[in-house]
XYZ file of C-alpha atoms in Angstrom:
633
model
C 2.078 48.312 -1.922
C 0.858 45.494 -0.057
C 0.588 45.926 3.804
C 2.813 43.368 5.591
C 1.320 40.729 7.985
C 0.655 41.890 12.225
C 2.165 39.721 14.439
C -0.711 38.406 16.876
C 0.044 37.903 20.672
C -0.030 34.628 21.453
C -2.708 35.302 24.173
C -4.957 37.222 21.572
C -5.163 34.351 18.644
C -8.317 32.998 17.665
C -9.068 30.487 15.375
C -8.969 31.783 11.909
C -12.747 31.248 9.504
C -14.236 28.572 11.922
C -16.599 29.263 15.159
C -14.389 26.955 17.570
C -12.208 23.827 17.514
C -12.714 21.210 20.108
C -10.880 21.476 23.252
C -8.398 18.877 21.857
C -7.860 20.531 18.399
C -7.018 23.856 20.005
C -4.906 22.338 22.527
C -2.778 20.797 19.407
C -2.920 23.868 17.647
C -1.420 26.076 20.303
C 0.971 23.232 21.923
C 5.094 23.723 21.295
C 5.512 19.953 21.771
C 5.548 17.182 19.312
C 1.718 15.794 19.237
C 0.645 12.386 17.529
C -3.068 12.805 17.324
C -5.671 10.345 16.405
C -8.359 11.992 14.512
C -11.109 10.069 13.396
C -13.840 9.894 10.283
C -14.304 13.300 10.025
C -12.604 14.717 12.482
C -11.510 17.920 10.537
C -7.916 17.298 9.989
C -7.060 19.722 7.394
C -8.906 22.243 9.101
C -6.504 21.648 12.826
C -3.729 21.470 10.337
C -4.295 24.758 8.893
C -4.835 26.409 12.236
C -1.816 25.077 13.841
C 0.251 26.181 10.713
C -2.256 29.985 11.209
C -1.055 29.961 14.758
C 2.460 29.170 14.217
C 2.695 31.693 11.339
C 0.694 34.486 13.003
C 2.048 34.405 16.203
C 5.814 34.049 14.913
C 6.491 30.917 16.979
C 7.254 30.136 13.392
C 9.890 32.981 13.045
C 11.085 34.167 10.265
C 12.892 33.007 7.470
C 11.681 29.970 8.675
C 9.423 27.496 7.271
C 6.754 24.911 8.013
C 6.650 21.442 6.294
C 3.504 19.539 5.825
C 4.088 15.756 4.301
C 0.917 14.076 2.909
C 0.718 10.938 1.149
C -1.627 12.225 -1.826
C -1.186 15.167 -4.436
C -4.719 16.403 -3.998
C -4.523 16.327 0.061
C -1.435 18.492 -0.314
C -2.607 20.737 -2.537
C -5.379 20.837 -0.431
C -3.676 21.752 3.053
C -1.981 24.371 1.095
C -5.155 26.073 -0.403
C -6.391 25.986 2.989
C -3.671 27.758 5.208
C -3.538 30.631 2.163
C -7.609 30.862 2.822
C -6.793 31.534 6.699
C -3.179 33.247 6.377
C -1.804 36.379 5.172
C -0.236 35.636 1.517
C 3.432 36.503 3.193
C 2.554 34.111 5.968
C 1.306 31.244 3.597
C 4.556 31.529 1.248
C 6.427 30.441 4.371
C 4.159 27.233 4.226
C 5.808 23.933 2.002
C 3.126 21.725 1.681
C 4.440 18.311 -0.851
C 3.524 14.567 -0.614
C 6.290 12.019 1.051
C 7.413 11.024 -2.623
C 7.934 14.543 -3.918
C 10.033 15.471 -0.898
C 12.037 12.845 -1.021
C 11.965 12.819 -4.770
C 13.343 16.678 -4.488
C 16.703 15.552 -2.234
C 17.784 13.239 -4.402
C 17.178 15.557 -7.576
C 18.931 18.263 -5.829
C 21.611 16.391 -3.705
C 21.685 12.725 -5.179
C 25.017 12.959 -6.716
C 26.254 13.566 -3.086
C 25.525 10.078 -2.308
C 28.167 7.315 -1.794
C 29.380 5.922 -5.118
C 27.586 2.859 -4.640
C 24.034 4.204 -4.476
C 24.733 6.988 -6.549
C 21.496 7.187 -9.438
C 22.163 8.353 -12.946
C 20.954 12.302 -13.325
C 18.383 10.940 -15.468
C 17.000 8.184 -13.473
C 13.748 6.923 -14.381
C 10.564 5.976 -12.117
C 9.919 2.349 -11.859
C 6.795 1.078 -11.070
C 6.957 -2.779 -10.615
C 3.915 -5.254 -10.144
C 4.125 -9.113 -8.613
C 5.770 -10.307 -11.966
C 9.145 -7.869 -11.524
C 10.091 -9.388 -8.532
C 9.294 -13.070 -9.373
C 11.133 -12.230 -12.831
C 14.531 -10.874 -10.542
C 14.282 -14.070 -8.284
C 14.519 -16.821 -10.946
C 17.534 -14.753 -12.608
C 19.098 -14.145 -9.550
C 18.420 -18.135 -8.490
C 19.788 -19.123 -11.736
C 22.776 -16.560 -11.726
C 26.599 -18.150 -11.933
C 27.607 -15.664 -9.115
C 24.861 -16.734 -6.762
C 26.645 -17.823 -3.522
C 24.029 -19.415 -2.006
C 22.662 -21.870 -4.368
C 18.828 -22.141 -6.153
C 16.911 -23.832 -2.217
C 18.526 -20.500 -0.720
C 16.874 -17.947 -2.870
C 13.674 -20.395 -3.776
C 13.287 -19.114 0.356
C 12.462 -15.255 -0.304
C 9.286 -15.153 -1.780
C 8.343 -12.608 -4.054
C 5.279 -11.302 -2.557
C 7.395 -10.129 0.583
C 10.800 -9.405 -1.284
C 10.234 -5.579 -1.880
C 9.692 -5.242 2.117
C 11.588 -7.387 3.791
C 15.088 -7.146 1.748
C 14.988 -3.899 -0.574
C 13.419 -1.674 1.968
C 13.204 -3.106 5.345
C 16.663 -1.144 6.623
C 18.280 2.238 6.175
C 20.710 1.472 3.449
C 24.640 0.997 4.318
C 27.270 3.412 3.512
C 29.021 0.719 2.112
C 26.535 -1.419 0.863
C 25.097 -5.193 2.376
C 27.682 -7.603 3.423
C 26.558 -10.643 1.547
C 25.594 -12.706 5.404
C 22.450 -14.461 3.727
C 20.527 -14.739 0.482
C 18.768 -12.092 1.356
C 21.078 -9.275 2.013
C 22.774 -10.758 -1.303
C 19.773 -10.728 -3.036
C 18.785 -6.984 -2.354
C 21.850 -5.796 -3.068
C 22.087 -7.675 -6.227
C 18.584 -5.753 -6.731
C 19.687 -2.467 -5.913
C 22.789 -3.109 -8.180
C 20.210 -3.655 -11.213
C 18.489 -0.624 -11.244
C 21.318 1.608 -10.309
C 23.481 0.423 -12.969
C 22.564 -2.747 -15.438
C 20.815 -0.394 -17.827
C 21.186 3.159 -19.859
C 20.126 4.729 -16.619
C 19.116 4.237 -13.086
C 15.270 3.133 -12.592
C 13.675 3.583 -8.620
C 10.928 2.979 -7.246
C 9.371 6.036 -5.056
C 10.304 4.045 -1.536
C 13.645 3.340 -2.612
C 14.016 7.110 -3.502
C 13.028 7.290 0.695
C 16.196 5.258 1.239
C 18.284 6.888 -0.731
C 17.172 10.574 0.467
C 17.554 8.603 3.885
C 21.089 7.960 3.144
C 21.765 11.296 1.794
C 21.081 13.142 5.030
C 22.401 10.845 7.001
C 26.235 11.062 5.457
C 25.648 14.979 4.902
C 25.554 16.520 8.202
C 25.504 19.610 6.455
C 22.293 19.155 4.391
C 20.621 17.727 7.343
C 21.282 20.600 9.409
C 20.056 22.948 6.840
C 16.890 20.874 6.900
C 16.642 21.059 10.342
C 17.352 24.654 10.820
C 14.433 25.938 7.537
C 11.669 24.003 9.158
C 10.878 24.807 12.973
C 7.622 22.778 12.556
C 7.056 19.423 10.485
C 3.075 18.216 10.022
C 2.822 14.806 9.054
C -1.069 13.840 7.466
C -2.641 10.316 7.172
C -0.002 8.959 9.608
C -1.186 5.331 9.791
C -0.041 4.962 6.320
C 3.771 5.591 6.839
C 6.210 3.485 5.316
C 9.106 2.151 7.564
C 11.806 3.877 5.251
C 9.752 7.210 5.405
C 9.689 7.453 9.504
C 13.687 6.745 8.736
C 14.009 9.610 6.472
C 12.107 12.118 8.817
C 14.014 10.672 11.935
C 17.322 11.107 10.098
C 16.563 14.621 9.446
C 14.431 16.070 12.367
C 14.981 13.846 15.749
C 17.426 15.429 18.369
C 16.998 19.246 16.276
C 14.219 21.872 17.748
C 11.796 21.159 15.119
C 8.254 20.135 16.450
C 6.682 17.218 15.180
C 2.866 16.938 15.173
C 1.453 13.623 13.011
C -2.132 13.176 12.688
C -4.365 10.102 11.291
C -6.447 6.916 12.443
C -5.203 4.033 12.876
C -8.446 2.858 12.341
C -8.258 3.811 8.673
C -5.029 1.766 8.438
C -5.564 0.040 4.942
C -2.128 1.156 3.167
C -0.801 -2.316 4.474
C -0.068 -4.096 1.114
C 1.648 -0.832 -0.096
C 4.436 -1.102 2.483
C 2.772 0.792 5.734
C 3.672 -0.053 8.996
C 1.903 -1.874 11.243
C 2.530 0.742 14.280
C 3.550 4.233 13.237
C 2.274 6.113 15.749
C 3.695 3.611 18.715
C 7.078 3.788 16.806
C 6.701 7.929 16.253
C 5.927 8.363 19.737
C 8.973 6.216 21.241
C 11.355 7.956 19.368
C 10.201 11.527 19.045
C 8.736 11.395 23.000
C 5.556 12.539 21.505
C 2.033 12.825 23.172
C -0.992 11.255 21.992
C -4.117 13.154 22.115
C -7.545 12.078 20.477
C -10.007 14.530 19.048
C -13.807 13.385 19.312
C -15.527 15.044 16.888
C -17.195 14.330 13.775
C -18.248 17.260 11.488
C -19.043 15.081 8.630
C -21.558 11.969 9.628
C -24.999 12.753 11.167
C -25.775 11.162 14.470
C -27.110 7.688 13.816
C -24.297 7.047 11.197
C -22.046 8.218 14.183
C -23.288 5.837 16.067
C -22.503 2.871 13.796
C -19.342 3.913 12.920
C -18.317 3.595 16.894
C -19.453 -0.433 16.517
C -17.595 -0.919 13.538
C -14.107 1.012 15.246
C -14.183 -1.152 18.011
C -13.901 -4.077 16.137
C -10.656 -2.431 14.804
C -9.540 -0.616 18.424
C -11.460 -1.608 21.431
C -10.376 1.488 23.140
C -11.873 3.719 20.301
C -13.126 6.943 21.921
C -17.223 7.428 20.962
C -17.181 10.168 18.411
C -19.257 13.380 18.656
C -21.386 13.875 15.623
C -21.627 17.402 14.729
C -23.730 17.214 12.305
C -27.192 16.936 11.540
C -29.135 14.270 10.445
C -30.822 15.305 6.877
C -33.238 12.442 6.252
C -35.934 10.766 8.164
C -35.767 7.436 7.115
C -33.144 4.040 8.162
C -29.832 5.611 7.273
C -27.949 2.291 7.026
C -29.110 -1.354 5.474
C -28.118 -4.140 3.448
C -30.135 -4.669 0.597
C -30.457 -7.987 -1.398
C -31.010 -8.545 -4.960
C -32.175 -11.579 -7.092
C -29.500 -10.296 -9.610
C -27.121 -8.113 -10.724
C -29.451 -6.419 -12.898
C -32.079 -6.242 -10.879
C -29.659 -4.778 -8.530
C -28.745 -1.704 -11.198
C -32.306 -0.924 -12.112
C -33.303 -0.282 -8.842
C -30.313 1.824 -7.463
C -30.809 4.193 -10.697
C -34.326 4.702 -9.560
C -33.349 4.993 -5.875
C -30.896 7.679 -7.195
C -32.847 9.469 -9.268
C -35.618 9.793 -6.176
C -33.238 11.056 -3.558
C -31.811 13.428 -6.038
C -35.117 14.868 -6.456
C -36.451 14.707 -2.897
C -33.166 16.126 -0.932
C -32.101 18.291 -4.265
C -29.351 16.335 -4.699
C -26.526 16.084 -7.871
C -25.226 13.344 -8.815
C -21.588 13.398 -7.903
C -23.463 13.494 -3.928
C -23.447 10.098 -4.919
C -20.829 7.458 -4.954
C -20.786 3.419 -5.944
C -18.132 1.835 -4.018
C -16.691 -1.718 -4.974
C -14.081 -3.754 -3.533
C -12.333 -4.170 -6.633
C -12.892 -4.385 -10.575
C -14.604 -1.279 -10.854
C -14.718 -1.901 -14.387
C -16.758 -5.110 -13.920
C -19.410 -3.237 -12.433
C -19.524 -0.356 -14.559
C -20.528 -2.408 -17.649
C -23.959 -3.402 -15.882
C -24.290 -0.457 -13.787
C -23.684 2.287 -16.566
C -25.809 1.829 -19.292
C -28.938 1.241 -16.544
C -27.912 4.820 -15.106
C -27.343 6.068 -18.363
C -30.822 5.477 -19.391
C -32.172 7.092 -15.915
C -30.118 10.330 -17.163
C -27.143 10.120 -14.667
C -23.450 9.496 -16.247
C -21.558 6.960 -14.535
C -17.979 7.647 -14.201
C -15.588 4.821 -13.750
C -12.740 6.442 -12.023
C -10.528 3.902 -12.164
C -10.786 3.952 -15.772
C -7.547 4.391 -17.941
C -7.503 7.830 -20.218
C -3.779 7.055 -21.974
C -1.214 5.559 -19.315
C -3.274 7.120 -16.485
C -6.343 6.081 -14.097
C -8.777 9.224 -14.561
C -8.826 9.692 -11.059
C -4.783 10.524 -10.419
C -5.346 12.517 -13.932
C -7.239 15.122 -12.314
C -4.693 15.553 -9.224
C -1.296 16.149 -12.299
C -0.478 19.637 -11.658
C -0.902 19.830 -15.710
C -4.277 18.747 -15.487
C -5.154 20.777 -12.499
C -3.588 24.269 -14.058
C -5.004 23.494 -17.766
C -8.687 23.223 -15.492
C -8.222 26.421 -13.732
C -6.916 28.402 -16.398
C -10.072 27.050 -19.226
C -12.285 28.036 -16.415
C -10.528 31.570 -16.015
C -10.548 31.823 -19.770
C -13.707 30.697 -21.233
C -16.408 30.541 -18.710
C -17.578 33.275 -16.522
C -14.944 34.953 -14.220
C -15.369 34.908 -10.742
C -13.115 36.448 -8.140
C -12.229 32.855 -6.531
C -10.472 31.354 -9.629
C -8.708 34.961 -10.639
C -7.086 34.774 -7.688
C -6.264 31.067 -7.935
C -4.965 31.473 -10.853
C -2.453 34.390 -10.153
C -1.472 32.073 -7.204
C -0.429 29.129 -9.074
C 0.944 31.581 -12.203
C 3.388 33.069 -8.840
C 4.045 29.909 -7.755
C 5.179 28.667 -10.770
C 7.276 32.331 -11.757
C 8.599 32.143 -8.112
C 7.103 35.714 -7.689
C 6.942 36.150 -3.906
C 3.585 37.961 -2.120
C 5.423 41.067 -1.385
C 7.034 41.734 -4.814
C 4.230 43.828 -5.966
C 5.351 44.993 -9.340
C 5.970 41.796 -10.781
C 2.508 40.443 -9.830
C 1.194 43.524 -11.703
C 2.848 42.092 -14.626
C 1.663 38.121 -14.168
C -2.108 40.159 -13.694
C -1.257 41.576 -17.186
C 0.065 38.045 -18.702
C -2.685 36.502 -17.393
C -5.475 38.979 -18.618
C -4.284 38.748 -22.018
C -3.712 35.045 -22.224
C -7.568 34.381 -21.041
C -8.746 37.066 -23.749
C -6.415 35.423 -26.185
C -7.433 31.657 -25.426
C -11.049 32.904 -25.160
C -11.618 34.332 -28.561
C -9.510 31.727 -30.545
C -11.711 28.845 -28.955
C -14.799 29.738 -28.507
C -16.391 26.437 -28.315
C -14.739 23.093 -26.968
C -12.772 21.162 -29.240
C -14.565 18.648 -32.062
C -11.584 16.716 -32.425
C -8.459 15.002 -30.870
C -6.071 16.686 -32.879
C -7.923 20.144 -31.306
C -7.182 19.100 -28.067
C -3.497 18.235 -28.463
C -3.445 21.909 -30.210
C -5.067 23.673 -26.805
C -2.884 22.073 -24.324
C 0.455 22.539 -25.943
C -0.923 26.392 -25.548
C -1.618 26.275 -22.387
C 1.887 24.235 -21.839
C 3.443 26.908 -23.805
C 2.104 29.623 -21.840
C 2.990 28.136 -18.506
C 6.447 27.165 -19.654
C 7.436 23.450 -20.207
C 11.063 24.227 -18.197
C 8.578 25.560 -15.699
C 6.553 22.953 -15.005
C 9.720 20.254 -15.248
C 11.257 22.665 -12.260
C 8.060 22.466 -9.854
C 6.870 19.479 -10.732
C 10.307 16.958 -10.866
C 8.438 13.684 -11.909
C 8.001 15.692 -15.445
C 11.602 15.895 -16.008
C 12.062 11.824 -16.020
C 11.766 10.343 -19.028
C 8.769 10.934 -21.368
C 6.188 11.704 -17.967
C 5.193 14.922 -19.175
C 4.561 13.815 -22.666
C 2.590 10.949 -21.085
C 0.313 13.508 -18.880
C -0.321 15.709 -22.195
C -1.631 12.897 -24.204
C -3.878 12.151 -21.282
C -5.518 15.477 -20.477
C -6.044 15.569 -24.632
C -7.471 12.422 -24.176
C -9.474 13.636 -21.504
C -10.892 17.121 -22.585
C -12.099 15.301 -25.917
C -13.589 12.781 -24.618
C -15.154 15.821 -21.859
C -16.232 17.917 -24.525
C -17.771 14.592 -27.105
C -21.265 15.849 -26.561
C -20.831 19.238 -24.756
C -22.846 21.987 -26.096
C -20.145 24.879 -24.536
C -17.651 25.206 -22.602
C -19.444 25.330 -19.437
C -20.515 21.804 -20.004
C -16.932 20.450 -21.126
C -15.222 21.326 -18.080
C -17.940 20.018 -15.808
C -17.300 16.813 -17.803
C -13.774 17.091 -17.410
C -14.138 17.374 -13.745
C -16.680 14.996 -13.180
C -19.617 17.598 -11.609
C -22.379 16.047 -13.106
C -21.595 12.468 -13.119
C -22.115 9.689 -10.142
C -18.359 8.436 -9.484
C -17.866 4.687 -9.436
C -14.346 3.908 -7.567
C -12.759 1.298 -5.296
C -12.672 1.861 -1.484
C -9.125 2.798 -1.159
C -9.255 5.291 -3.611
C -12.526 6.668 -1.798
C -9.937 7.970 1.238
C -10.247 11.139 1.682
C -13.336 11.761 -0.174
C -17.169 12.685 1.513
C -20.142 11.877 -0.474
C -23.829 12.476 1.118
C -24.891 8.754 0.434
C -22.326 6.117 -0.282
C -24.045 2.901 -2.226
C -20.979 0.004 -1.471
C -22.495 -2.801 -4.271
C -21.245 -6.235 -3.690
C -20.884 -7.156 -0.127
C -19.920 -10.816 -1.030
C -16.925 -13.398 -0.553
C -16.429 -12.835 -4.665
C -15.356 -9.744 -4.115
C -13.736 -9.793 -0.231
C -11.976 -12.817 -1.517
C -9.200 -11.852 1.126
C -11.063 -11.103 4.052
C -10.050 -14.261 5.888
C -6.168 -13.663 4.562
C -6.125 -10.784 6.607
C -9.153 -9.483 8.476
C -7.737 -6.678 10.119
C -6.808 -5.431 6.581
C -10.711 -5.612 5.331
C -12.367 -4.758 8.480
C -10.715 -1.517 8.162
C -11.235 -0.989 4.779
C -14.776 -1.684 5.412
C -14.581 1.172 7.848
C -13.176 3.343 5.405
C -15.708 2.879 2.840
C -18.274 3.232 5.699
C -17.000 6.220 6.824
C -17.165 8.426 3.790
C -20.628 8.914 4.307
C -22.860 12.223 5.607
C -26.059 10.855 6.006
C -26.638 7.462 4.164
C -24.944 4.471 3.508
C -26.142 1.477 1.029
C -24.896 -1.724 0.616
C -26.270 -4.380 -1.939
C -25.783 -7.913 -2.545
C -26.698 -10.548 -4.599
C -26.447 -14.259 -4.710
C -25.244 -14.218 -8.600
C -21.978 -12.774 -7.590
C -20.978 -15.283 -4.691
C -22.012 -16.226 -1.510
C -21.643 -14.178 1.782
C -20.118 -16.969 4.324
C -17.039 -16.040 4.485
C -17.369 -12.488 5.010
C -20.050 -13.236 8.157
C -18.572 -11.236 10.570
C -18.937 -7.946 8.545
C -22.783 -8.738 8.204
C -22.985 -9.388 11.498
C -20.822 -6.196 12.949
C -23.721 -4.643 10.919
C -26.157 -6.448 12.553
C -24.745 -5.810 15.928
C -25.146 -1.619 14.954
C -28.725 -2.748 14.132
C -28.529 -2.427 10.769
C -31.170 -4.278 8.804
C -31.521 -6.632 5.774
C -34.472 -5.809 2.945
C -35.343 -7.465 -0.293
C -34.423 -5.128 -3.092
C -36.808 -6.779 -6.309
């Protein structure tokens, strides 16, 4: 029988796994207020967040039965808060721990309570996910312009453009019991929108933010479901904060503001580059108003070496004059200029020699290649059909992760839950067992079982299913699969051992429509394509995951990521062709691709892709840093 959890004295804690935090970070972690902090590059944010929630948990100003709720805005950062607080918390403590992504949590309300809402924004059970691009809404404009019961007339509606339509009249407010009154053409409009995909088809299609209004709206006439809310989390950590949505500060306000719950939301609003997808422009000013939250910095940068460090401060003030200097905490690796711009003749040119640079630092730093990443503004695929056969040749995979494996981009591939537990459990069968991924996989088999820490005789019996499912798989496929149809074969196994009904109930978006179907064909797509020219398994899942490979990948899907040196190729107006549109937008985009370096950062350029005039005043922010041009042929 496992031993329950001590209770620490407040006065005794220390921080759990880590040396120290900074005298900011362990002020957060230990306050009983709501905090908005602004953590920079590297400032450690999973690691404060996984103290406070070790504090709270281990001290019992969390008490028991209830919970904490962390909200980030990607599956993998989730996923890895929560592998994080069970690495510095008792498994009884870390069960108490709900760590989910903005959609899924709002996703899960209306699942569970949606038919609660108000007749008129009331979704079919079976409501599908609707992604729309530019074309949707210009499509719903001219057939609303055009439409016999349009009030307003064509020059009314020929007023709400369609790049701005989503924002300013489908989201902008929390959602009326009642529904719009019809004042303008664009109250009429949304509501004629909203109309549309609740009920002009076989079933209701949403978007993720309107599932955020409509959770909204569910708490907000069901005093009874918001007080349950309020009353199973005492503590609510919000991650990447500058990227809030308006209707997602709504849905947390309408749940958690005026109850005991502490709020603590962390992120830079220097890495604010979520604009275009609906973020606000202020989140942190707005959080802090209403929640009479204090703002606290941290200073310190564990990932970037000094001189990087350094840089980084010139580029943040362009973004926030009153940017605290960071404190690099980290050491400085190589000896030579760890920032400059280098200039090609052409674009092939330009490939040859960052192979060759590549393969060099690789061999004198005893590097791999996935230390290595090629950031582009855009168009990844563009660049990967110069840049990959040239790296091919020098021995070194390139990996396009925005590349499409069956409906998905490989990148959110590897963060489906499917894709993640088919990884962990291939590992667990047919490669080496280590202690690490056992117990990862018994964690995700409970999880999935709802088998709590303290029920020891059923986790004897998931240690038993588990055994004998990774002898099974292991002896009936000893080799990776030599064919498509192979693949499809393994992961319905692995589905079938999991349970499909099980992963529909933890994972909702699999229950709408043909999603899981969708992610299957995928990760079959995937693992043959991984295992093409594998000689064992070892080999195939490396593949799979990328290990061996130098990632290629847009800026904004680089958030969140570290590599040792970052190579950003094409620092022209081609590719910023919307700096001047909105500067603030690039700048800090700019800084986030800047950012994700340790100890080097590259960027190239090239007169055959475009000029560089327009984009002046990020060469010259560079300049200012003292960051010098060379001739790359």
């Amino acid at each position: 029988m496992s031993l329950p959890p001590r209770r620490i004295a407040t006065a005794d804690w220390q921080p759990v796994g880590v040396t120290s935090l900074e005298r900011n970070a362990l002020e957060v972690v230990r306050s009983s207020v709501h905090h908005s902090v602004l953590a920079g590059p590297g400032a450690g944010k999973t690691e404060l967040l996984a103290q406070r929630a070790a504090f709270l948990l281990q001290t019992g100003a969390s008490p028991t039965p209830q919970r904490i709720l962390a909200i980030s805005f990607k599956r993998d950062a989730a996923r890895n808060l929560a592998r994080r607080v069970r690495q510095r918390c008792h498994p009884d403590h870390a069960s108490r721990f709900d760590s989910l992504t903005f959609d899924a949590f709002a996703k899960g309300l209306v699942d569970r309570f949606g038919q609660a809402l108000p007749d008129r924004w009331r979704p079919t059970a079976d409501y599908g996910i609707l992604f729309p691009k530019k074309a949707h809404w210009a499509d719903f404009l001219r057939r609303a312009r055009i439409a016999q019961d349009n009030p307003f007339g064509q020059p009314a509606l020929l007023q709400l453009p369609a790049d701005f339509f989503e924002r300013r009249h489908i989201l902008a407010e929390r959602l009326p019991e009642g529904g719009w009154i019809p004042s303008n053409a664009g109250y009429w409009a949304g509501q004629r929108f909203w109309d549309e995909q609740l009920r002009s088809v076989d079933r209701s299609y949403l978007t993720f933010a309107m599932l955020s209004r409509l959770a909204e709206l569910l708490v907000r006439v069901n005093l009874s479901m918001r007080n349950a809310l309020a009353l199973t989390y005492s503590h609510v950590f919000m991650d990447e904060f500058q990227d809030t949505t308006q209707a997602q500060l709504d849905l947390v306000q309408s749940i958690f503001l005026g109850t005991p719950a502490i709020m603590t939301a962390v992120g830079d609003n220097k890495q604010q580059i979520m604009r275009f997808a609906l973020a606000m422009d202020d989140p942190f000013g707005v959080f802090e108003q209403s929640f009479g939250a204090t703002r606290i910095p941290l200073f310190s940068n564990y990932r970037s070496s000094p001189e990087l460090v350094r840089i980084q401060h010139t580029l943040a003030q362009a973004l926030d004059t009153a940017a605290p200097r960071p404190q690099s905490q980290a050491a400085a690796s190589i000896t030579d200029a760890c920032c400059v711009i280098v200039d090609f003749s052409s674009a092939q040119i330009e490939a040859d020699r960052l192979a060759k640079f590549v393969v060099e630092q690789m061999q004198k730093h005893k590097l791999k290649p996935n230390d290595f990443v090629l950031l582009v503004r855009q168009k990844s695929e563009d660049y990967a059909q110069v840049l990959g056969p040239v790296f091919a040749a020098a021995g070194i995979p390139l990996r396009n992760e925005a590349a499409y494996v069956g409906a998905q981009m490989l990148q959110e591939l590897l963060t489906e839950p499917l894709s993640a537990h088919l990884l962990l459990l291939l590992r667990l069968a047919l490669t080496a067992r280590n202690g690490s991924t056992w117990n990862e996989a018994q964690h995700v088999l409970a999880g999935l079982r709802g088998i709590e820490p303290s029920d020891d005789r059923a986790r004897r019996i998931l240690a038993r299913d588990l055994d004998a499912f990774a002898t099974r798989f292991g002896a009936q496929h000893p080799v990776p699969p030599a064919t498509e149809a192979a693949s499809r074969l393994l992961v319905q196994e692995v589905v079938s051992f999991l349970g499909r009904d099980t992963l529909i109930a933890d994972h909702a978006p699999y229950a709408q429509g043909n999603w899981l179907a969708e992610v299957e064909n995928s990760v079959a797509l995937h693992l043959t394509s991984s295992s093409a020219s594998a000689a064992d398994w070892f080999a195939a899942l490396d593949a799979y995951e990328g290990i061996n490979a130098l990632p290629l990948m847009t800026l904004h899907k680089s958030k969140g990521l570290e590599y040792h040196t970052v190579i950003f190729v094409g620092l022209d107006d081609s590719a910023w062709w919307s700096y001047a549109k909105d500067t603030a937008d690039a700048t800090a985009g700019f800084f986030v691709a800047f950012t994700r370096a340790k100890q080097r950062v590259v960027f190239t350029y090239t007169a055959e892709r475009g000029s560089r005039t327009s984009i002046a005043p990020l060469y010259e922010l560079l300049a200012s840093a003292g960051v010098q041009t060379l001739s790359g042929d």
